[in-house]
mmCIF file of C-alpha atoms in Angstrom:
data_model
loop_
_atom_site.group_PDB
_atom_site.id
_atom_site.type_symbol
_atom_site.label_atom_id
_atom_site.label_comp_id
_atom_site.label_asym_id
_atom_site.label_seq_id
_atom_site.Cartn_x
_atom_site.Cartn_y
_atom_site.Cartn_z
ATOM 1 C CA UNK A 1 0.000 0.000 0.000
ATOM 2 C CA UNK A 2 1.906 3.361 -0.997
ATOM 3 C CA UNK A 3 1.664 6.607 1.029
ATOM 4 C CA UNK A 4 -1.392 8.159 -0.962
ATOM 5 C CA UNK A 5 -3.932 5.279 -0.339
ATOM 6 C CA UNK A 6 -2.747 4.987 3.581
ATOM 7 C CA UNK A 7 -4.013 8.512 3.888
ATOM 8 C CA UNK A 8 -7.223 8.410 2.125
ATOM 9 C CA UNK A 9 -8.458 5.162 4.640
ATOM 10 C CA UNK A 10 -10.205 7.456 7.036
ATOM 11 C CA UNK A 11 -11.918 8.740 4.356
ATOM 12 C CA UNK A 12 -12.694 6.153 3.037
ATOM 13 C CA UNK A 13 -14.229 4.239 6.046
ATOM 14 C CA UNK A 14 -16.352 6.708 6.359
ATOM 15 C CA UNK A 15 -17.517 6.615 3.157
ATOM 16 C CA UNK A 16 -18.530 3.183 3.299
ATOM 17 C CA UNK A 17 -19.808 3.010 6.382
ATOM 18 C CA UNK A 18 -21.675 5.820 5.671
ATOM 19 C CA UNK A 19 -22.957 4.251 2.594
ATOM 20 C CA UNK A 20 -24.171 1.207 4.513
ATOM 21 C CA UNK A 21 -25.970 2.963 6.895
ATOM 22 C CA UNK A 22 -28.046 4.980 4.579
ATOM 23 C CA UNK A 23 -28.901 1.813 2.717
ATOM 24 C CA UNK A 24 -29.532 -0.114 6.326
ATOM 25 C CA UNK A 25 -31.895 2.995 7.037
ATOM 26 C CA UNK A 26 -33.893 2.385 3.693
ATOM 27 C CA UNK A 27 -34.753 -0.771 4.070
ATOM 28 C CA UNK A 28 -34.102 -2.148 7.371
ATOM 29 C CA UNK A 29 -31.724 -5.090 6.608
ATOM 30 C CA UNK A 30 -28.771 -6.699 8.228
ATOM 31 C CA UNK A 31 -25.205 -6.075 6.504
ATOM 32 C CA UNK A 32 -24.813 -9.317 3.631
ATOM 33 C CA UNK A 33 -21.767 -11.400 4.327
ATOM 34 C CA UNK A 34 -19.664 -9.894 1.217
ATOM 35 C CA UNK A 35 -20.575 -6.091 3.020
ATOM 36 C CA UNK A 36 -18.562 -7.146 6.843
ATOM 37 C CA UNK A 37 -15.757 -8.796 4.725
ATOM 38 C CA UNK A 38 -14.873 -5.776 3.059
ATOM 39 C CA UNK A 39 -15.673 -4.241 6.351
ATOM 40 C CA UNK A 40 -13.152 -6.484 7.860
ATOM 41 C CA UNK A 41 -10.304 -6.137 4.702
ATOM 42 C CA UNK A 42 -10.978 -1.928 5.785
ATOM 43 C CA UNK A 43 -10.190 -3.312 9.435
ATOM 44 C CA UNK A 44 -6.688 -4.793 8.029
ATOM 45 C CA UNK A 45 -5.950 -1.822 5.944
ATOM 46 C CA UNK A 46 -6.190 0.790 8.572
ATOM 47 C CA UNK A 47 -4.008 -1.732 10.757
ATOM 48 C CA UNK A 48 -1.520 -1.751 8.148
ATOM 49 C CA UNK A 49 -1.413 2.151 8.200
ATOM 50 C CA UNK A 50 -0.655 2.540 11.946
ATOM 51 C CA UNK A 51 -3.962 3.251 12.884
ATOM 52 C CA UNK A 52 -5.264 1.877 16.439
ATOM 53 C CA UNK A 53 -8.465 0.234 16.678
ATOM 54 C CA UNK A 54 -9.940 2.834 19.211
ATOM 55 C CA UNK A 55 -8.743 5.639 16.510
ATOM 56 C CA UNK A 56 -10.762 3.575 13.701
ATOM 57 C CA UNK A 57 -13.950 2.816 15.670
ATOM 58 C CA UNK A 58 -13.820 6.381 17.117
ATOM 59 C CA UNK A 59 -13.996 7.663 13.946
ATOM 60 C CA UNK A 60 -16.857 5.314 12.404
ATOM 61 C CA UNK A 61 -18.875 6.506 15.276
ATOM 62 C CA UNK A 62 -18.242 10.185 14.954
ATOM 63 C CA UNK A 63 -19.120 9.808 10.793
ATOM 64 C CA UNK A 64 -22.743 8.052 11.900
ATOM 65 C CA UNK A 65 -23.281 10.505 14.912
ATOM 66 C CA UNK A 66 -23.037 13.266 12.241
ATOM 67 C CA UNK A 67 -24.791 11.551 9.846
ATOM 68 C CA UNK A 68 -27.762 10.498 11.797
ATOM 69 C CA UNK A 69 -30.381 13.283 11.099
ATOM 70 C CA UNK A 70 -29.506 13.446 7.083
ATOM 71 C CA UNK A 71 -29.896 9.238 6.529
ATOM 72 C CA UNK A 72 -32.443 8.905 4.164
ATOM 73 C CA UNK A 73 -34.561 6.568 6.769
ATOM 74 C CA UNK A 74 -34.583 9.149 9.118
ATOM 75 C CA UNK A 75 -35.514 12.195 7.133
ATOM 76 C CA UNK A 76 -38.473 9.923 5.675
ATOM 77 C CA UNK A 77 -39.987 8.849 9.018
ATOM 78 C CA UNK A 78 -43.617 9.741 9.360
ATOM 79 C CA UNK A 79 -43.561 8.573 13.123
ATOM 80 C CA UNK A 80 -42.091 8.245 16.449
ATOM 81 C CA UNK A 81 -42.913 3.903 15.870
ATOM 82 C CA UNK A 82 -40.962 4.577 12.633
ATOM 83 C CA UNK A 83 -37.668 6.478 13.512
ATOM 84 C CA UNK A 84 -37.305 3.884 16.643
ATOM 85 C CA UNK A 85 -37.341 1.274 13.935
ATOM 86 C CA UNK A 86 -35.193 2.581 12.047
ATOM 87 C CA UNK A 87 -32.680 3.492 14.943
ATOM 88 C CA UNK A 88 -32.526 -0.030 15.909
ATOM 89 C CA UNK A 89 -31.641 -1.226 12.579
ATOM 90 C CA UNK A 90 -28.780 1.658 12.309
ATOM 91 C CA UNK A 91 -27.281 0.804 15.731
ATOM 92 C CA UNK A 92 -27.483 -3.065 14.912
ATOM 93 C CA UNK A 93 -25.506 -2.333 11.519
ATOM 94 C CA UNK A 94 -23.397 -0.002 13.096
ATOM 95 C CA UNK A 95 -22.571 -3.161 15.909
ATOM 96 C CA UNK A 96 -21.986 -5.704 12.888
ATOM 97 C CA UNK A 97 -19.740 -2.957 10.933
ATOM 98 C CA UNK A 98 -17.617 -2.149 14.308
ATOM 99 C CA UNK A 99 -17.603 -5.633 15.054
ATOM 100 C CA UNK A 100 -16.074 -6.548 11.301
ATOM 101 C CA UNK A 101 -13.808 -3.942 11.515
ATOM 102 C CA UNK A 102 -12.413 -4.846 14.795
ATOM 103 C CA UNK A 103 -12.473 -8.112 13.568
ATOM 104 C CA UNK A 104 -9.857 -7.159 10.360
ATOM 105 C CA UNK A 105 -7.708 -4.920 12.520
ATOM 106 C CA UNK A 106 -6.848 -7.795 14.930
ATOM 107 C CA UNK A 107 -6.414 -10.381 12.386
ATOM 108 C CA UNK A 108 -3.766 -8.177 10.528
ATOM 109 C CA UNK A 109 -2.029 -7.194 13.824
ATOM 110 C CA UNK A 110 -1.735 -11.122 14.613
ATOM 111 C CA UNK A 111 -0.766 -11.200 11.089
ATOM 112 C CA UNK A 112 2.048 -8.778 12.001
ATOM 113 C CA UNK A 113 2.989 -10.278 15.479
ATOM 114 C CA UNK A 114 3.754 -13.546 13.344
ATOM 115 C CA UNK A 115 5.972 -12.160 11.051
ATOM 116 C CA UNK A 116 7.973 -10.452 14.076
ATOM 117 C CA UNK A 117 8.032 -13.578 15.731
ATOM 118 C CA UNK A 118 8.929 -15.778 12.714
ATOM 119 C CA UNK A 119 11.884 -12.429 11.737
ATOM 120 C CA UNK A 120 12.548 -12.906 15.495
ATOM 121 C CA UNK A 121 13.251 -16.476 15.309
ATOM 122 C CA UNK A 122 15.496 -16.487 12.028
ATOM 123 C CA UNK A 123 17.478 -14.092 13.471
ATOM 124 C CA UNK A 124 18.061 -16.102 16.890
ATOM 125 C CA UNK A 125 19.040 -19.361 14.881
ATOM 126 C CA UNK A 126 21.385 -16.900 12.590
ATOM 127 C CA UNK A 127 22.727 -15.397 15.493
ATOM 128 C CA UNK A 128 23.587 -18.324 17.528
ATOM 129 C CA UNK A 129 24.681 -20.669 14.440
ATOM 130 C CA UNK A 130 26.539 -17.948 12.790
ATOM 131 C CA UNK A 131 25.298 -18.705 9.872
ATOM 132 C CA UNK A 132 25.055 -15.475 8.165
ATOM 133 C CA UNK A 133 26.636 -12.392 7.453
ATOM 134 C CA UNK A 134 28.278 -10.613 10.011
ATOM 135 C CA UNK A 135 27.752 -7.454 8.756
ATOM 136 C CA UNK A 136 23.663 -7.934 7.788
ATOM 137 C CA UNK A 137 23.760 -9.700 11.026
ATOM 138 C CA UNK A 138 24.709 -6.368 13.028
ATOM 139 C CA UNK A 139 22.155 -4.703 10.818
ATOM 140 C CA UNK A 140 19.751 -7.445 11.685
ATOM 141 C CA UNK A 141 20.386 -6.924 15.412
ATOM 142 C CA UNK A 142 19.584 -3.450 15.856
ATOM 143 C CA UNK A 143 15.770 -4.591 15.035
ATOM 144 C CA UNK A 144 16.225 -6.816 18.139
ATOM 145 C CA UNK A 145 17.727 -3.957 20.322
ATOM 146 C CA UNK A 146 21.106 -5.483 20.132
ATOM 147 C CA UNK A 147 23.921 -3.401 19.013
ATOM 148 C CA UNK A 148 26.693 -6.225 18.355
ATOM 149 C CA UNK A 149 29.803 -3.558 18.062
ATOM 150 C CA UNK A 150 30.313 -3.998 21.946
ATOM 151 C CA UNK A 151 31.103 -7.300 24.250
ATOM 152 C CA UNK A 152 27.900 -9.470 25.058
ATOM 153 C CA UNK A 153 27.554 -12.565 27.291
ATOM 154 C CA UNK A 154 25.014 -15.157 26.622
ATOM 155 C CA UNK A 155 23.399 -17.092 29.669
ATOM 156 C CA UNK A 156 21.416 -20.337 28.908
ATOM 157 C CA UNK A 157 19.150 -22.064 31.146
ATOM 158 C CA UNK A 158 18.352 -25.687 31.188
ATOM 159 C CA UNK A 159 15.548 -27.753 32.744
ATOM 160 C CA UNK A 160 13.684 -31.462 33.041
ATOM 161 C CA UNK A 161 11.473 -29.736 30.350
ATOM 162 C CA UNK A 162 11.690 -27.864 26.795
ATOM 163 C CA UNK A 163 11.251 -24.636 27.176
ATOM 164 C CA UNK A 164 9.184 -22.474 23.970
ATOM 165 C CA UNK A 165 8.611 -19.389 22.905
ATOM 166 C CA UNK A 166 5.039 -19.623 24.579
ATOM 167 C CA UNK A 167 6.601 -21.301 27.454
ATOM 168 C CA UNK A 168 5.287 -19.098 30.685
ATOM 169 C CA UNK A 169 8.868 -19.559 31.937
ATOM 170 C CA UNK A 170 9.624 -17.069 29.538
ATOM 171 C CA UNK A 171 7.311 -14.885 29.657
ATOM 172 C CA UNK A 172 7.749 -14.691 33.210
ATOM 173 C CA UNK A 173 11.196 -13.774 33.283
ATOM 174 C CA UNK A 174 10.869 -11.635 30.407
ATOM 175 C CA UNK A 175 8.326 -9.493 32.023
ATOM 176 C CA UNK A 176 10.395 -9.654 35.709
ATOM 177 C CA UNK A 177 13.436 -8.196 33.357
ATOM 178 C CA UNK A 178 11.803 -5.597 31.947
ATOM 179 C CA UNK A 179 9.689 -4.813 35.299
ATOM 180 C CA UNK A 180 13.101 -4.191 37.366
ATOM 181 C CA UNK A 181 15.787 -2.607 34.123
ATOM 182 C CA UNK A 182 13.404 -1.296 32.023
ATOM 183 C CA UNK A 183 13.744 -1.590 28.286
ATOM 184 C CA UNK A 184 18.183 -2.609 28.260
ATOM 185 C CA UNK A 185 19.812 -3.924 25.124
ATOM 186 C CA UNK A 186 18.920 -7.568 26.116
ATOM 187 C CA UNK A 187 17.469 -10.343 24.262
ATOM 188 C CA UNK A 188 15.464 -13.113 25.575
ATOM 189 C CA UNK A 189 14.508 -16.305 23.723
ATOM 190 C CA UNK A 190 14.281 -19.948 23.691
ATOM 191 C CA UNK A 191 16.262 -21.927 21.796
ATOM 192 C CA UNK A 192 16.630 -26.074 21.274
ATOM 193 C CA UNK A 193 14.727 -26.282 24.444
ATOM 194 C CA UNK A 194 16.765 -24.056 26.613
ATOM 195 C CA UNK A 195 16.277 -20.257 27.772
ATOM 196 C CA UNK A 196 18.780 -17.955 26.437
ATOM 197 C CA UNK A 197 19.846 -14.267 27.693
ATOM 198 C CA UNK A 198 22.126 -12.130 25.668
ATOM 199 C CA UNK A 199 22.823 -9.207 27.392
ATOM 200 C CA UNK A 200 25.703 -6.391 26.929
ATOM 201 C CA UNK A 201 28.941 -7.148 29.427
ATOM 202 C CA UNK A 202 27.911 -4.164 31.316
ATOM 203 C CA UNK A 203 24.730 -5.220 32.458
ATOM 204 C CA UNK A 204 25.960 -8.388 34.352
ATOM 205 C CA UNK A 205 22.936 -7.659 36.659
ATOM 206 C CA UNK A 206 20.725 -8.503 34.085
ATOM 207 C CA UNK A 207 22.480 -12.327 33.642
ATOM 208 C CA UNK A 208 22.313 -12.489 37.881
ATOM 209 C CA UNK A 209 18.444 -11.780 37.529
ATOM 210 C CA UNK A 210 17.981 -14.037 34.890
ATOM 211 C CA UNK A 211 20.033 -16.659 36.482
ATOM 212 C CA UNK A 212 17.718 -16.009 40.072
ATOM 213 C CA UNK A 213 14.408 -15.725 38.180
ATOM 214 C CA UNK A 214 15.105 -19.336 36.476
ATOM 215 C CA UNK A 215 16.758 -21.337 39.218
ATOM 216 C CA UNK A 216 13.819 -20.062 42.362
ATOM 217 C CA UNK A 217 10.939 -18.634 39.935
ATOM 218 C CA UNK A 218 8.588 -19.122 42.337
ATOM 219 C CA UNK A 219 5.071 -20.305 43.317
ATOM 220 C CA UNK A 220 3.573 -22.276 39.806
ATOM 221 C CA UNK A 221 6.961 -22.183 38.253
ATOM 222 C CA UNK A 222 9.185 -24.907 38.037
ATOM 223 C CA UNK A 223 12.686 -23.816 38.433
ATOM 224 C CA UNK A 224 15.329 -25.171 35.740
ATOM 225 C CA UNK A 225 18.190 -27.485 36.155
ATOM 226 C CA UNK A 226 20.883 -25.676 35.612
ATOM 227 C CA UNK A 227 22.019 -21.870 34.721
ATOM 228 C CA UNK A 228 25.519 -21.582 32.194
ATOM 229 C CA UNK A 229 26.973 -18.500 31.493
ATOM 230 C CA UNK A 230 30.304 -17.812 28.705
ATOM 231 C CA UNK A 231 32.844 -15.523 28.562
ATOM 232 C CA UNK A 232 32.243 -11.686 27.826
ATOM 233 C CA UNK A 233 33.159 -11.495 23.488
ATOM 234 C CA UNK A 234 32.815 -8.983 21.235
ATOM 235 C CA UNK A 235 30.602 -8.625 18.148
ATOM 236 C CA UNK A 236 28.332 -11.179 16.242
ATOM 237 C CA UNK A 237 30.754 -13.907 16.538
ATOM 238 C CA UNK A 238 31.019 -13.231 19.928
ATOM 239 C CA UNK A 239 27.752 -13.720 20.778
ATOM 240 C CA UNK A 240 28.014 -17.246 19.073
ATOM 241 C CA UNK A 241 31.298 -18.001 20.769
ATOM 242 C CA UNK A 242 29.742 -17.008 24.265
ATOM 243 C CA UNK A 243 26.507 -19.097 23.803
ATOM 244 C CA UNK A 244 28.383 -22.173 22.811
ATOM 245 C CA UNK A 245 30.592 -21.876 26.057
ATOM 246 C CA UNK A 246 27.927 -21.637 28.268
ATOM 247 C CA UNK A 247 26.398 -24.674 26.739
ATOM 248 C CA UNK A 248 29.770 -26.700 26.682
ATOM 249 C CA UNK A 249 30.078 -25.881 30.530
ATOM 250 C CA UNK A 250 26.387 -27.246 30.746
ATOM 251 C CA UNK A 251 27.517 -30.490 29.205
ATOM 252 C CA UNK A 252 30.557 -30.822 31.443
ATOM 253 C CA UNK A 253 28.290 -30.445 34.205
ATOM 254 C CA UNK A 254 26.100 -33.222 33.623
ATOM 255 C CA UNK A 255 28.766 -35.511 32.325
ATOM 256 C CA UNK A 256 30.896 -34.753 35.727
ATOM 257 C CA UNK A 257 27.773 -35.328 37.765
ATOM 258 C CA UNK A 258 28.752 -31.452 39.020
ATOM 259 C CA UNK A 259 26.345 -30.190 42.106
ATOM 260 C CA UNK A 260 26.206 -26.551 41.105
ATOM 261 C CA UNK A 261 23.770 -25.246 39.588
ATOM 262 C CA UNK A 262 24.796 -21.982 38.096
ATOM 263 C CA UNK A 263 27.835 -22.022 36.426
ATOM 264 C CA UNK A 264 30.203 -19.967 35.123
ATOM 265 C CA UNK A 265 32.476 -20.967 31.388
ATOM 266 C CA UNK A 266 35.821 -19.417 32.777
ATOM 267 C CA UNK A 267 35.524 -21.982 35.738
ATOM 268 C CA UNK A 268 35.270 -24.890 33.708
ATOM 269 C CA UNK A 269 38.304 -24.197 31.007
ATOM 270 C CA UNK A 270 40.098 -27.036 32.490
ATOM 271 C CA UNK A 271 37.704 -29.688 30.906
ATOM 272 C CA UNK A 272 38.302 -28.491 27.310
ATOM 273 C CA UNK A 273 41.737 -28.730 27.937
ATOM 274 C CA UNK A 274 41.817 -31.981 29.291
ATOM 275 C CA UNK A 275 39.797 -33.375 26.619
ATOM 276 C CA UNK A 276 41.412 -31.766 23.919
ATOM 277 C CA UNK A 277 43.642 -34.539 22.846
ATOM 278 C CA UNK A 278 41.081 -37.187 23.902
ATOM 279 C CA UNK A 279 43.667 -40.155 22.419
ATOM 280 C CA UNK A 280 45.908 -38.761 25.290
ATOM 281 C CA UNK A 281 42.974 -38.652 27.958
ATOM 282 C CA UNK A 282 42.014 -42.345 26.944
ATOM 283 C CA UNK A 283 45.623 -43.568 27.323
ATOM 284 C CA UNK A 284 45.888 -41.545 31.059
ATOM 285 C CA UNK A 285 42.648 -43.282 32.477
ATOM 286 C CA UNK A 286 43.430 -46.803 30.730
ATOM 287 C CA UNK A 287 47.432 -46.671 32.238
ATOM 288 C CA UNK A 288 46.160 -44.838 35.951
ATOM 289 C CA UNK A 289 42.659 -46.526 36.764
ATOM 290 C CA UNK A 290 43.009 -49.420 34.113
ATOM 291 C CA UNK A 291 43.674 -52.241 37.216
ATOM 292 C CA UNK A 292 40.941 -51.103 39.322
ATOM 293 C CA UNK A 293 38.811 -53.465 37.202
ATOM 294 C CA UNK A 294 40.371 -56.119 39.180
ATOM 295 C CA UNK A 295 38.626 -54.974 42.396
ATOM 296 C CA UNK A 296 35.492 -57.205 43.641
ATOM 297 C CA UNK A 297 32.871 -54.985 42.521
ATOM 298 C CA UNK A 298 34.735 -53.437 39.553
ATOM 299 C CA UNK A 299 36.479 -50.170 38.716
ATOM 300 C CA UNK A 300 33.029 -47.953 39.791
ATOM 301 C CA UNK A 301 33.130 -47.994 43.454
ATOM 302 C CA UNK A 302 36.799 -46.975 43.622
ATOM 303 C CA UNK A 303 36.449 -44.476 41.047
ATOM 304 C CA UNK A 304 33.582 -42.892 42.871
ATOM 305 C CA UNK A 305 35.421 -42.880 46.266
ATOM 306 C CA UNK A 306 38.370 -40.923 44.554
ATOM 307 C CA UNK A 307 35.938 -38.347 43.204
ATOM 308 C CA UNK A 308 34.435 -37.955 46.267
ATOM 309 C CA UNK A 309 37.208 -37.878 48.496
ATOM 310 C CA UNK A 310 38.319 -34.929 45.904
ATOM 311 C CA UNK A 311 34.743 -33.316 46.578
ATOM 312 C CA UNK A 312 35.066 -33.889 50.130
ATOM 313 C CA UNK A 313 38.901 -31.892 50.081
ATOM 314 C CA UNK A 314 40.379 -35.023 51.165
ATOM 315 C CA UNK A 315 38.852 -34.935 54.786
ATOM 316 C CA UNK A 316 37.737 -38.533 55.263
ATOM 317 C CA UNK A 317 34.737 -38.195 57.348
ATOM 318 C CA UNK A 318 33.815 -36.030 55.199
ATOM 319 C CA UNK A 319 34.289 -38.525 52.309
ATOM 320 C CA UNK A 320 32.343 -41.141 54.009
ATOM 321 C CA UNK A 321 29.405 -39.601 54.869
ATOM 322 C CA UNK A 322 28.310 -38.321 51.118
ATOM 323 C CA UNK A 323 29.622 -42.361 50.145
ATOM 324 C CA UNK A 324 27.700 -43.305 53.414
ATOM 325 C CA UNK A 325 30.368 -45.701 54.267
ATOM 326 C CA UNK A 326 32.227 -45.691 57.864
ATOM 327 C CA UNK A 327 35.887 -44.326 57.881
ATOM 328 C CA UNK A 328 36.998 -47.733 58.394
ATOM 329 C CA UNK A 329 35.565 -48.934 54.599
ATOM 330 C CA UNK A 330 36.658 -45.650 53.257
ATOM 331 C CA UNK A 331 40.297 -46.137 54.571
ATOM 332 C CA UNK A 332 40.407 -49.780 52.835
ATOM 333 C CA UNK A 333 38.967 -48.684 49.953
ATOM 334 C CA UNK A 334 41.893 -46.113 49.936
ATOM 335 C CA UNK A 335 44.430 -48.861 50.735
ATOM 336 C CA UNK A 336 43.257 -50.597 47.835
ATOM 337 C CA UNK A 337 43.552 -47.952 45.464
ATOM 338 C CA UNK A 338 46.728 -47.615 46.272
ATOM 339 C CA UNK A 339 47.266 -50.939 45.851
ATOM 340 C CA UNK A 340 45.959 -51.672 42.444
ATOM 341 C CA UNK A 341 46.916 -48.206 41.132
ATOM 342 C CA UNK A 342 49.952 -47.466 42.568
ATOM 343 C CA UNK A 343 49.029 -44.200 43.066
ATOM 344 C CA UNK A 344 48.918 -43.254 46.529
ATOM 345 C CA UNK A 345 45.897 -40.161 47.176
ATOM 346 C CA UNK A 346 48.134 -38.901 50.624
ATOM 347 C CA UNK A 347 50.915 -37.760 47.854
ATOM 348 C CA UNK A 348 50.104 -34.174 46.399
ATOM 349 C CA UNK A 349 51.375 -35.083 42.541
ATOM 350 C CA UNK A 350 49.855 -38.368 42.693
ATOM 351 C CA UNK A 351 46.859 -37.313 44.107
ATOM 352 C CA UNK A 352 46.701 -34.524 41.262
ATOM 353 C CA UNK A 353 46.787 -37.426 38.666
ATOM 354 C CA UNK A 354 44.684 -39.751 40.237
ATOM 355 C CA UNK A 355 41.855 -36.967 40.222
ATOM 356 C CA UNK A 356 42.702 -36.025 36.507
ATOM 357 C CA UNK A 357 42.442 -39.639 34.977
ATOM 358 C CA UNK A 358 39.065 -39.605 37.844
ATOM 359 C CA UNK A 359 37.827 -36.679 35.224
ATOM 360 C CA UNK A 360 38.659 -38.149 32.453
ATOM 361 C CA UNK A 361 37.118 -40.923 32.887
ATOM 362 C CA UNK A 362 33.678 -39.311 33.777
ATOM 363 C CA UNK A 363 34.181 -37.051 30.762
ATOM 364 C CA UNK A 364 34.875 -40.429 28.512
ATOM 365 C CA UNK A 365 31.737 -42.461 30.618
ATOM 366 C CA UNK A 366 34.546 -45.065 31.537
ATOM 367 C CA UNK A 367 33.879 -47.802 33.190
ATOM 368 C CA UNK A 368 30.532 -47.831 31.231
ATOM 369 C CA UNK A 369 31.967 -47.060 27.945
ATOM 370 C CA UNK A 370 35.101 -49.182 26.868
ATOM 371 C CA UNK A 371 38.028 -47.123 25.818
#
């Protein structure tokens, strides 16, 4: 629609309205179907132009106010019986013509709310694939209220259910965002299930909120699993570089079995490390914890007691009580470690390895998985 026609729809809504007034004043009759669709497409059309609903029925009624004492029906009535008649069937058009045209406005504004979302949603999969663009991308963003020239940092949230775009986890926190910063250059979304805030570096509050509002929601609310967040990065590919930390410190967390449940990517770099050469990593669990296969009961219980001992800071009531063994067990299950590994947990370097190839083998899901 170009410029011209958007400012002759006021116009013309009246004109038609007027039009089927005068004839409903004639004769009486109800609008026909084909009159409240084109009623309805004049609904869409003022939508289109910018015009509110209120502004559009606001003006319908001011055109038949003004028009009431010049419709032929009225200047023809020979009675008081008559004009009631004929005011009746005005204000019952009038109803049906408001009614159509309310009825085209909101169709074309969910019309328009689908498109945002659909933009929305291309633009969080581009974003946080990198697969387009840089430069459109930062373009792109500015739409979304991101401006990508400075550092972001992505938090994700995970829970025991996918979360949607008309998930009322998100529209929760969305609203509890905007309710205590106001309109920031944050996005919030859902993406393969999880929650995601982008927000700039120097509104770390923001990521704290988000990270309390999904881990204790409250009342009616089921609070997620887990809460990731990356590294600070600059631009586009910054974004995509922070989002797939937090999510790689998510997956070390469940694959450690790690109790926190907000993390942070910079306090999990060790793991990519570790696992970096993962031939390496295979070869320091299979020479360290390789013989504690030969314990009664297999390599798991022993491999558990040196994580927990590690968990525990090496204090062995400690130790016992998450393992709920008695010191005594604990200290024989120690001896035996010792024993089969030759790597005695007292000694500060071998204690250091024995806890590595202990990672490493969660990370590789070793006993379970053969190496």
């Amino acid at each position: 629609m170009n410029e011209t026609d958007e400012c002759d729809i006021p116009t013309e809504l009246a004109e038609v309205c007027l039009a089927l007034l005068a004839e409903t004043s004639r004769t009486g009759r109800l609008l026909r179907r084909d009159e409240l669709e084109g009623l309805r497409r004049l609904g869409e059309q003022c939508a289109e132009a910018g015009y509110g609903l209120r502004e559009v029925v606001s003006h319908c009624l001011a055109a038949a106010r003004r028009a009431w004492r010049t419709l032929p029906g009225t200047t023809g009535a020979t009675s008081v019986g008559e004009l009631r008649r004929i005011g009746d069937a005005v204000l019952a058009a009038t109803d049906a013509a408001l009614a159509a045209l309310g009825e085209g406005h909101e169709r074309s504004q969910r019309l328009a709310v689908r498109q945002e979302e659909a933009a929305r949603r291309e633009f969080i999969d581009d974003l946080l694939h990198g697969r387009s663009d840089l430069g459109l991308l930062a373009e792109r963003a500015e739409r979304f209220g991101l401006r990508l020239a400075g550092a972001y940092t992505v938090a994700v949230a995970v829970g025991d259910e996918r979360f949607v775009d008309v998930h009322p986890m998100l529209h929760r926190v969305e609203r509890e965002l905007a309710g205590r910063f106001g309109e920031r250059d944050v996005l919030l979304a859902s993406k393969d299930g999880r929650l995601v805030c982008i927000a700039p570096d120097s509104e770390r509050a923001v990521l704290e909120a988000f990270a309390e509002l999904t881990l204790r929601p409250g009342p009616g609310y089921r609070p997620v699993l887990r809460v990731a967040t990356g590294r600070r990065h600059s631009g586009a590919s910054g974004v995509l570089r922070s989002y797939d930390e937090a999510l790689d410190a998510l997956d070390y967390a469940q694959r450690l079995g790690l109790p926190a449940c907000q993390l942070k990517a910079e306090e999990l770099l060790v793991f990519p490390v570790l696992m970096r050469d993962r031939a390496a990593m295979a070869d320091l669990v299979r020479s360290v914890l390789g013989p504690l296969t030969e314990a009664r009961g297999g390599a798991r219980p022993l491999l558990d007691t040196i994580a927990v001992q590690a968990e525990a800071a090496y204090v062995n009531a400690e130790a016992a009580r998450r393992l709920g063994l008695s010191v005594r067990t604990l200290g024989y299950r120690l001896e035996r470690i010792k024993a089969l590994t030759g790597y005695d947990p007292a000694d500060a370097l071998q204690r250091f390895t024995l806890e590595t190839a202990a990672m490493g083998a969660r990370l590789l899901n070793w006993p379970e998985q053969p190496l």
